[in-house]
Amino acid sequence: MSDQQETELLRFTTAGSVDDGKSTLIGRLLYDSKSIFEDQLEAVRLSSSKKGLEHVELALLTDGLRDEREQGITIDVAYRYFATPKRKFIIADTPGHIQYTRNMVTGASTANLALILVDARHGVIEQTCRHSIIASLLQIPHLVLCVNKMDLVDYSEEAYNQVVKKFRSFASKLDIKDLRFIPISALHGDNVVSKSEKMPWYEGPSLLYTLETIHIGSDQNFIDCRFPVQTVIRPHSSDYPDYRAYAGRVAGGIFKPGDEVMVLPSGFQSKIQSIDTYNGPITEAFPPMSVAIRLEDDIDVSRGDMIVRINNKPEPTQDIDFMMCWLHHHPPRSRAKYLVRHTTNEVRAIIKEVQYKMDISTLHRNTDDKIISMNDIARVRMRTTHPLLVDSYRKNRNTGSIILIDEVTNETVAAGMII
Amino acid sequence: MKYSLKHLEELEAEAIYVLREVYAQFENPVILFSGGKDSITITHLAKKAFFPARIPFALLHVDTGHNFPETIEFRDQLVESLGVRLIVGSVQQSIDEGRVLEEQGLNASRNMLQTTTLLDAIEEHQIDCAIGGGRRDEEKARAKERFFSHRDEFGQWDPKNQRPELWNLFNGKKNMGEHFRVFPISNWTEMDVWQYITDQEIQIPSIYFAHERKVVKRQNSWLPFSDFLQIRPGEEVLIKTVRFRTLGDITITGGIESDATTLEQVVAEVAAARETERGNRADDKRSETAMEDRKKEGYF
């Protein structure tokens, strides 16, 4: 096996507007890690000169759709990939403007880390707050604030400290587990890949080193055992006449053969007979592994059920409070029923009450205006037709998240983080 | 650090999860099988996802009639060994039935015609989900693809109006006559696929390895000589040691000069490559947004 295979995967999200240097930074990370190919660069060069630009517009690498290229803006989430010998990276690059909150939320939903850029000259602005609040709401475990354009403030420690101080004070209101600051100049490469000589006062690591080494091993929940069943594997073949296993992806905790488990919602108890994979049975299964679990007893288990430990169960409930991000241009219809998808389970539900709308630039709770429209984030209460087996999103992102689907249009209309 | 997966293990777990979601959410899914490394990888992942049961999907091959002979041989052996059903959509048949017109001229290719054949096969066999090996790192329009990508009743993709996709909650709801394209290896790079093939010892067609072949130099790549290739004035048929980084219609898939005869050598070559794998695909060179335009109509 080659060295490159012994690497971990880090998913991070970026958000930003045209001017904060985000494209320059991503371009630099991709370029310096040799992830941009010559034909891609040539194509971007050609497009840039066609547009009459003097510089090579690296944003054209990520803005792939015709409309984005014509308008010069990122509309959708663009995924970019690069690798260093230490790690593989997936960037979910999202537009930063308030009208694209839903895209930021989408990009943030799978991220281990949020990279937020601040212009050293302007400091913490509304957009910085918005991105941080989204990172906090979506429980991204790590947040790195890059104070960019240090070259334009003479690499001043004082300018940097001011931004850090202001952001720390703002962030104290948020739920951020791991917060770091790095002074950089994306344009000149200071503290991006290697440490800058122009800022000897900064003692921390470069951005790339941070991305390569930040500890992501504890980002999953390894305590509370949750195994949502996706499907049942029954070969009915002469080699495996009575084989029956429950396929799924571990959503929390560590499962082992011999564990006493309970299947919900039925409440039947059994023991794990084996945890199977194509490469043979394994001794432990943890998130985010995809495995197949066999139980010692022949009990009725199907898609949407959840295998858990007997003494650690999620809460079955029909009344669910959650933070909702509305994703669709049609506002929610009054008294309408929506399909709720939670892990592998699906039930119908009705939005009973909007408790408040949240201003995602200031955290202000608005209890006067409760009209929901696209990109709004609100605390709501919903009633489901059948109990869901939920954890709080804070405790487990896999079993604490839901989406709402409009039964008429089949569109995904909302995302929810269970409180 | 004990409870962490290596990146390929994590990508594999994600792909297996997606394949199992397809099985659970759709009635009649198929794997779009081109005989290329990505669809072979998908097929391998499907084998792992449902083991010890058989792959619960048929393979759908859209056959342009302009194949590398090695591909067809490989396809038939794989189908045989897996015990899966093979559906062939024939572009030649679409032409014979007057569904499409063969392109004329020196740049003629059947690449565009595949869309009609594919959509006809989807309709005829009532396929509600076609699993593809598309990856987001391949091409800029593909970078915007969802794992679960909706197609309307005309098979069209509407990139500006895609469903948001959050966490790993996939929404495969649709009306009758519509279908989905699902891309389990969305997050893999070309390098990931090659490393995975090496790691898992997956069999792939011989044309991925260096071999001697009659070729013609065109637009900076070596097009394989075949009965379907129109030789232009001034072009010369040469014998070169080449291999192919992607595998498509033989008339548009350019090879690169290479001595890589083992997977390890191929991986080393990919790591050092300075051009994308699709850099040798004439179908992508037709315009800046050629892929997006084809995908909107229902292309792979």
PDB file of N, CA and C in Angstrom, chain A residues 119-175:
ATOM      1  N   ASP A 119     -11.175  40.299   6.218  1.00  0.00           N
ATOM      2  CA  ASP A 119     -10.233  41.277   5.679  1.00  0.00           C
ATOM      3  C   ASP A 119      -9.661  42.065   6.851  1.00  0.00           C
ATOM      4  N   ALA A 120      -8.339  42.027   7.009  1.00  0.00           N
ATOM      5  CA  ALA A 120      -7.692  42.664   8.170  1.00  0.00           C
ATOM      6  C   ALA A 120      -8.042  44.148   8.270  1.00  0.00           C
ATOM      7  N   ARG A 121      -8.343  44.768   7.116  1.00  0.00           N
ATOM      8  CA  ARG A 121      -8.642  46.205   7.132  1.00  0.00           C
ATOM      9  C   ARG A 121     -10.039  46.480   7.662  1.00  0.00           C
ATOM     10  N   HIS A 122     -10.955  45.542   7.402  1.00  0.00           N
ATOM     11  CA  HIS A 122     -12.350  45.782   7.779  1.00  0.00           C
ATOM     12  C   HIS A 122     -12.771  45.061   9.048  1.00  0.00           C
ATOM     13  N   GLY A 123     -11.986  44.074   9.448  1.00  0.00           N
ATOM     14  CA  GLY A 123     -12.288  43.364  10.680  1.00  0.00           C
ATOM     15  C   GLY A 123     -13.558  42.535  10.585  1.00  0.00           C
ATOM     16  N   VAL A 124     -14.164  42.312  11.749  1.00  0.00           N
ATOM     17  CA  VAL A 124     -15.356  41.480  11.827  1.00  0.00           C
ATOM     18  C   VAL A 124     -16.551  42.259  11.266  1.00  0.00           C
ATOM     19  N   ILE A 125     -17.106  41.761  10.179  1.00  0.00           N
ATOM     20  CA  ILE A 125     -18.278  42.421   9.597  1.00  0.00           C
ATOM     21  C   ILE A 125     -19.483  41.485   9.680  1.00  0.00           C
ATOM     22  N   GLU A 126     -20.613  41.974   9.233  1.00  0.00           N
ATOM     23  CA  GLU A 126     -21.852  41.214   9.343  1.00  0.00           C
ATOM     24  C   GLU A 126     -21.717  39.808   8.762  1.00  0.00           C
ATOM     25  N   GLN A 127     -21.051  39.737   7.599  1.00  0.00           N
ATOM     26  CA  GLN A 127     -20.913  38.434   6.947  1.00  0.00           C
ATOM     27  C   GLN A 127     -20.097  37.452   7.781  1.00  0.00           C
ATOM     28  N   THR A 128     -19.072  37.973   8.467  1.00  0.00           N
ATOM     29  CA  THR A 128     -18.259  37.128   9.350  1.00  0.00           C
ATOM     30  C   THR A 128     -19.152  36.506  10.429  1.00  0.00           C
ATOM     31  N   CYS A 129     -20.006  37.347  10.995  1.00  0.00           N
ATOM     32  CA  CYS A 129     -20.896  36.887  12.059  1.00  0.00           C
ATOM     33  C   CYS A 129     -21.846  35.827  11.522  1.00  0.00           C
ATOM     34  N   ARG A 130     -22.376  36.088  10.328  1.00  0.00           N
ATOM     35  CA  ARG A 130     -23.327  35.156   9.731  1.00  0.00           C
ATOM     36  C   ARG A 130     -22.701  33.780   9.530  1.00  0.00           C
ATOM     37  N   HIS A 131     -21.499  33.774   8.966  1.00  0.00           N
ATOM     38  CA  HIS A 131     -20.835  32.484   8.729  1.00  0.00           C
ATOM     39  C   HIS A 131     -20.544  31.755  10.026  1.00  0.00           C
ATOM     40  N   SER A 132     -20.158  32.518  11.038  1.00  0.00           N
ATOM     41  CA  SER A 132     -19.830  31.890  12.320  1.00  0.00           C
ATOM     42  C   SER A 132     -21.079  31.328  12.979  1.00  0.00           C
ATOM     43  N   ILE A 133     -22.174  32.062  12.866  1.00  0.00           N
ATOM     44  CA  ILE A 133     -23.424  31.582  13.465  1.00  0.00           C
ATOM     45  C   ILE A 133     -23.878  30.302  12.765  1.00  0.00           C
ATOM     46  N   ILE A 134     -23.742  30.268  11.447  1.00  0.00           N
ATOM     47  CA  ILE A 134     -24.105  29.049  10.722  1.00  0.00           C
ATOM     48  C   ILE A 134     -23.202  27.893  11.148  1.00  0.00           C
ATOM     49  N   ALA A 135     -21.908  28.163  11.267  1.00  0.00           N
ATOM     50  CA  ALA A 135     -20.968  27.117  11.702  1.00  0.00           C
ATOM     51  C   ALA A 135     -21.354  26.588  13.080  1.00  0.00           C
ATOM     52  N   SER A 136     -21.778  27.494  13.951  1.00  0.00           N
ATOM     53  CA  SER A 136     -22.167  27.112  15.297  1.00  0.00           C
ATOM     54  C   SER A 136     -23.488  26.332  15.302  1.00  0.00           C
ATOM     55  N   LEU A 137     -24.454  26.826  14.551  1.00  0.00           N
ATOM     56  CA  LEU A 137     -25.759  26.146  14.440  1.00  0.00           C
ATOM     57  C   LEU A 137     -25.617  24.732  13.891  1.00  0.00           C
ATOM     58  N   LEU A 138     -24.757  24.597  12.882  1.00  0.00           N
ATOM     59  CA  LEU A 138     -24.567  23.302  12.238  1.00  0.00           C
ATOM     60  C   LEU A 138     -23.559  22.446  12.981  1.00  0.00           C
ATOM     61  N   GLN A 139     -23.044  22.979  14.106  1.00  0.00           N
ATOM     62  CA  GLN A 139     -22.129  22.235  14.972  1.00  0.00           C
ATOM     63  C   GLN A 139     -20.900  21.725  14.227  1.00  0.00           C
ATOM     64  N   ILE A 140     -20.315  22.606  13.441  1.00  0.00           N
ATOM     65  CA  ILE A 140     -19.033  22.257  12.833  1.00  0.00           C
ATOM     66  C   ILE A 140     -18.005  22.272  13.965  1.00  0.00           C
ATOM     67  N   PRO A 141     -17.296  21.166  14.176  1.00  0.00           N
ATOM     68  CA  PRO A 141     -16.458  21.065  15.376  1.00  0.00           C
ATOM     69  C   PRO A 141     -15.308  22.081  15.451  1.00  0.00           C
ATOM     70  N   HIS A 142     -14.755  22.465  14.295  1.00  0.00           N
ATOM     71  CA  HIS A 142     -13.594  23.357  14.327  1.00  0.00           C
ATOM     72  C   HIS A 142     -13.847  24.599  13.472  1.00  0.00           C
ATOM     73  N   LEU A 143     -13.435  25.742  14.014  1.00  0.00           N
ATOM     74  CA  LEU A 143     -13.565  26.978  13.242  1.00  0.00           C
ATOM     75  C   LEU A 143     -12.200  27.669  13.189  1.00  0.00           C
ATOM     76  N   VAL A 144     -11.759  27.942  11.970  1.00  0.00           N
ATOM     77  CA  VAL A 144     -10.490  28.652  11.796  1.00  0.00           C
ATOM     78  C   VAL A 144     -10.785  30.008  11.162  1.00  0.00           C
ATOM     79  N   LEU A 145     -10.459  31.051  11.891  1.00  0.00           N
ATOM     80  CA  LEU A 145     -10.657  32.399  11.357  1.00  0.00           C
ATOM     81  C   LEU A 145      -9.326  32.890  10.782  1.00  0.00           C
ATOM     82  N   CYS A 146      -9.312  33.086   9.457  1.00  0.00           N
ATOM     83  CA  CYS A 146      -8.106  33.590   8.815  1.00  0.00           C
ATOM     84  C   CYS A 146      -8.226  35.098   8.654  1.00  0.00           C
ATOM     85  N   VAL A 147      -7.343  35.818   9.287  1.00  0.00           N
ATOM     86  CA  VAL A 147      -7.316  37.264   9.117  1.00  0.00           C
ATOM     87  C   VAL A 147      -6.458  37.528   7.876  1.00  0.00           C
ATOM     88  N   ASN A 148      -7.135  37.841   6.775  1.00  0.00           N
ATOM     89  CA  ASN A 148      -6.475  37.907   5.468  1.00  0.00           C
ATOM     90  C   ASN A 148      -6.052  39.340   5.140  1.00  0.00           C
ATOM     91  N   LYS A 149      -5.274  39.435   4.096  1.00  0.00           N
ATOM     92  CA  LYS A 149      -4.777  40.725   3.583  1.00  0.00           C
ATOM     93  C   LYS A 149      -3.911  41.426   4.622  1.00  0.00           C
ATOM     94  N   MET A 150      -3.132  40.631   5.371  1.00  0.00           N
ATOM     95  CA  MET A 150      -2.214  41.208   6.356  1.00  0.00           C
ATOM     96  C   MET A 150      -1.200  42.120   5.674  1.00  0.00           C
ATOM     97  N   ASP A 151      -0.921  41.860   4.407  1.00  0.00           N
ATOM     98  CA  ASP A 151       0.023  42.709   3.671  1.00  0.00           C
ATOM     99  C   ASP A 151      -0.481  44.152   3.587  1.00  0.00           C
ATOM    100  N   LEU A 152      -1.783  44.317   3.591  1.00  0.00           N
ATOM    101  CA  LEU A 152      -2.349  45.661   3.447  1.00  0.00           C
ATOM    102  C   LEU A 152      -2.414  46.435   4.762  1.00  0.00           C
ATOM    103  N   VAL A 153      -2.073  45.757   5.871  1.00  0.00           N
ATOM    104  CA  VAL A 153      -1.973  46.474   7.150  1.00  0.00           C
ATOM    105  C   VAL A 153      -0.543  46.363   7.698  1.00  0.00           C
ATOM    106  N   ASP A 154       0.408  46.255   6.761  1.00  0.00           N
ATOM    107  CA  ASP A 154       1.837  46.183   7.113  1.00  0.00           C
ATOM    108  C   ASP A 154       2.154  45.042   8.078  1.00  0.00           C
ATOM    109  N   TYR A 155       1.433  43.973   7.951  1.00  0.00           N
ATOM    110  CA  TYR A 155       1.664  42.789   8.793  1.00  0.00           C
ATOM    111  C   TYR A 155       1.652  43.160  10.278  1.00  0.00           C
ATOM    112  N   SER A 156       0.761  44.040  10.632  1.00  0.00           N
ATOM    113  CA  SER A 156       0.754  44.597  11.985  1.00  0.00           C
ATOM    114  C   SER A 156       0.107  43.659  12.997  1.00  0.00           C
ATOM    115  N   GLU A 157       0.844  43.388  14.053  1.00  0.00           N
ATOM    116  CA  GLU A 157       0.344  42.515  15.116  1.00  0.00           C
ATOM    117  C   GLU A 157      -0.876  43.148  15.789  1.00  0.00           C
ATOM    118  N   GLU A 158      -0.826  44.460  15.911  1.00  0.00           N
ATOM    119  CA  GLU A 158      -1.905  45.160  16.592  1.00  0.00           C
ATOM    120  C   GLU A 158      -3.225  45.033  15.819  1.00  0.00           C
ATOM    121  N   ALA A 159      -3.120  45.219  14.497  1.00  0.00           N
ATOM    122  CA  ALA A 159      -4.316  45.096  13.661  1.00  0.00           C
ATOM    123  C   ALA A 159      -4.921  43.702  13.809  1.00  0.00           C
ATOM    124  N   TYR A 160      -4.034  42.706  13.803  1.00  0.00           N
ATOM    125  CA  TYR A 160      -4.476  41.319  13.950  1.00  0.00           C
ATOM    126  C   TYR A 160      -5.136  41.105  15.311  1.00  0.00           C
ATOM    127  N   ASN A 161      -4.482  41.585  16.368  1.00  0.00           N
ATOM    128  CA  ASN A 161      -5.006  41.394  17.720  1.00  0.00           C
ATOM    129  C   ASN A 161      -6.385  42.025  17.902  1.00  0.00           C
ATOM    130  N   GLN A 162      -6.579  43.150  17.238  1.00  0.00           N
ATOM    131  CA  GLN A 162      -7.881  43.807  17.335  1.00  0.00           C
ATOM    132  C   GLN A 162      -8.991  42.932  16.760  1.00  0.00           C
ATOM    133  N   VAL A 163      -8.701  42.346  15.591  1.00  0.00           N
ATOM    134  CA  VAL A 163      -9.691  41.467  14.962  1.00  0.00           C
ATOM    135  C   VAL A 163      -9.959  40.265  15.862  1.00  0.00           C
ATOM    136  N   VAL A 164      -8.895  39.683  16.373  1.00  0.00           N
ATOM    137  CA  VAL A 164      -9.024  38.502  17.230  1.00  0.00           C
ATOM    138  C   VAL A 164      -9.871  38.818  18.461  1.00  0.00           C
ATOM    139  N   LYS A 165      -9.582  39.957  19.059  1.00  0.00           N
ATOM    140  CA  LYS A 165     -10.290  40.343  20.270  1.00  0.00           C
ATOM    141  C   LYS A 165     -11.788  40.514  19.988  1.00  0.00           C
ATOM    142  N   LYS A 166     -12.062  41.214  18.896  1.00  0.00           N
ATOM    143  CA  LYS A 166     -13.450  41.481  18.556  1.00  0.00           C
ATOM    144  C   LYS A 166     -14.196  40.174  18.253  1.00  0.00           C
ATOM    145  N   PHE A 167     -13.507  39.285  17.532  1.00  0.00           N
ATOM    146  CA  PHE A 167     -14.183  38.038  17.177  1.00  0.00           C
ATOM    147  C   PHE A 167     -14.390  37.152  18.405  1.00  0.00           C
ATOM    148  N   ARG A 168     -13.379  37.103  19.277  1.00  0.00           N
ATOM    149  CA  ARG A 168     -13.522  36.301  20.506  1.00  0.00           C
ATOM    150  C   ARG A 168     -14.735  36.748  21.309  1.00  0.00           C
ATOM    151  N   SER A 169     -14.896  38.047  21.400  1.00  0.00           N
ATOM    152  CA  SER A 169     -16.003  38.570  22.192  1.00  0.00           C
ATOM    153  C   SER A 169     -17.345  38.189  21.555  1.00  0.00           C
ATOM    154  N   PHE A 170     -17.391  38.256  20.217  1.00  0.00           N
ATOM    155  CA  PHE A 170     -18.609  37.827  19.523  1.00  0.00           C
ATOM    156  C   PHE A 170     -18.828  36.310  19.671  1.00  0.00           C
ATOM    157  N   ALA A 171     -17.752  35.537  19.530  1.00  0.00           N
ATOM    158  CA  ALA A 171     -17.859  34.077  19.529  1.00  0.00           C
ATOM    159  C   ALA A 171     -18.243  33.513  20.890  1.00  0.00           C
ATOM    160  N   SER A 172     -18.070  34.302  21.936  1.00  0.00           N
ATOM    161  CA  SER A 172     -18.416  33.800  23.269  1.00  0.00           C
ATOM    162  C   SER A 172     -19.918  33.517  23.375  1.00  0.00           C
ATOM    163  N   LYS A 173     -20.694  34.132  22.469  1.00  0.00           N
ATOM    164  CA  LYS A 173     -22.138  33.878  22.470  1.00  0.00           C
ATOM    165  C   LYS A 173     -22.483  32.623  21.678  1.00  0.00           C
ATOM    166  N   LEU A 174     -21.496  32.072  20.982  1.00  0.00           N
ATOM    167  CA  LEU A 174     -21.760  30.923  20.106  1.00  0.00           C
ATOM    168  C   LEU A 174     -21.304  29.627  20.736  1.00  0.00           C
ATOM    169  N   ASP A 175     -21.650  28.547  20.071  1.00  0.00           N
ATOM    170  CA  ASP A 175     -21.289  27.224  20.546  1.00  0.00           C
ATOM    171  C   ASP A 175     -20.198  26.672  19.624  1.00  0.00           C
TER     172      ASP A 175
END
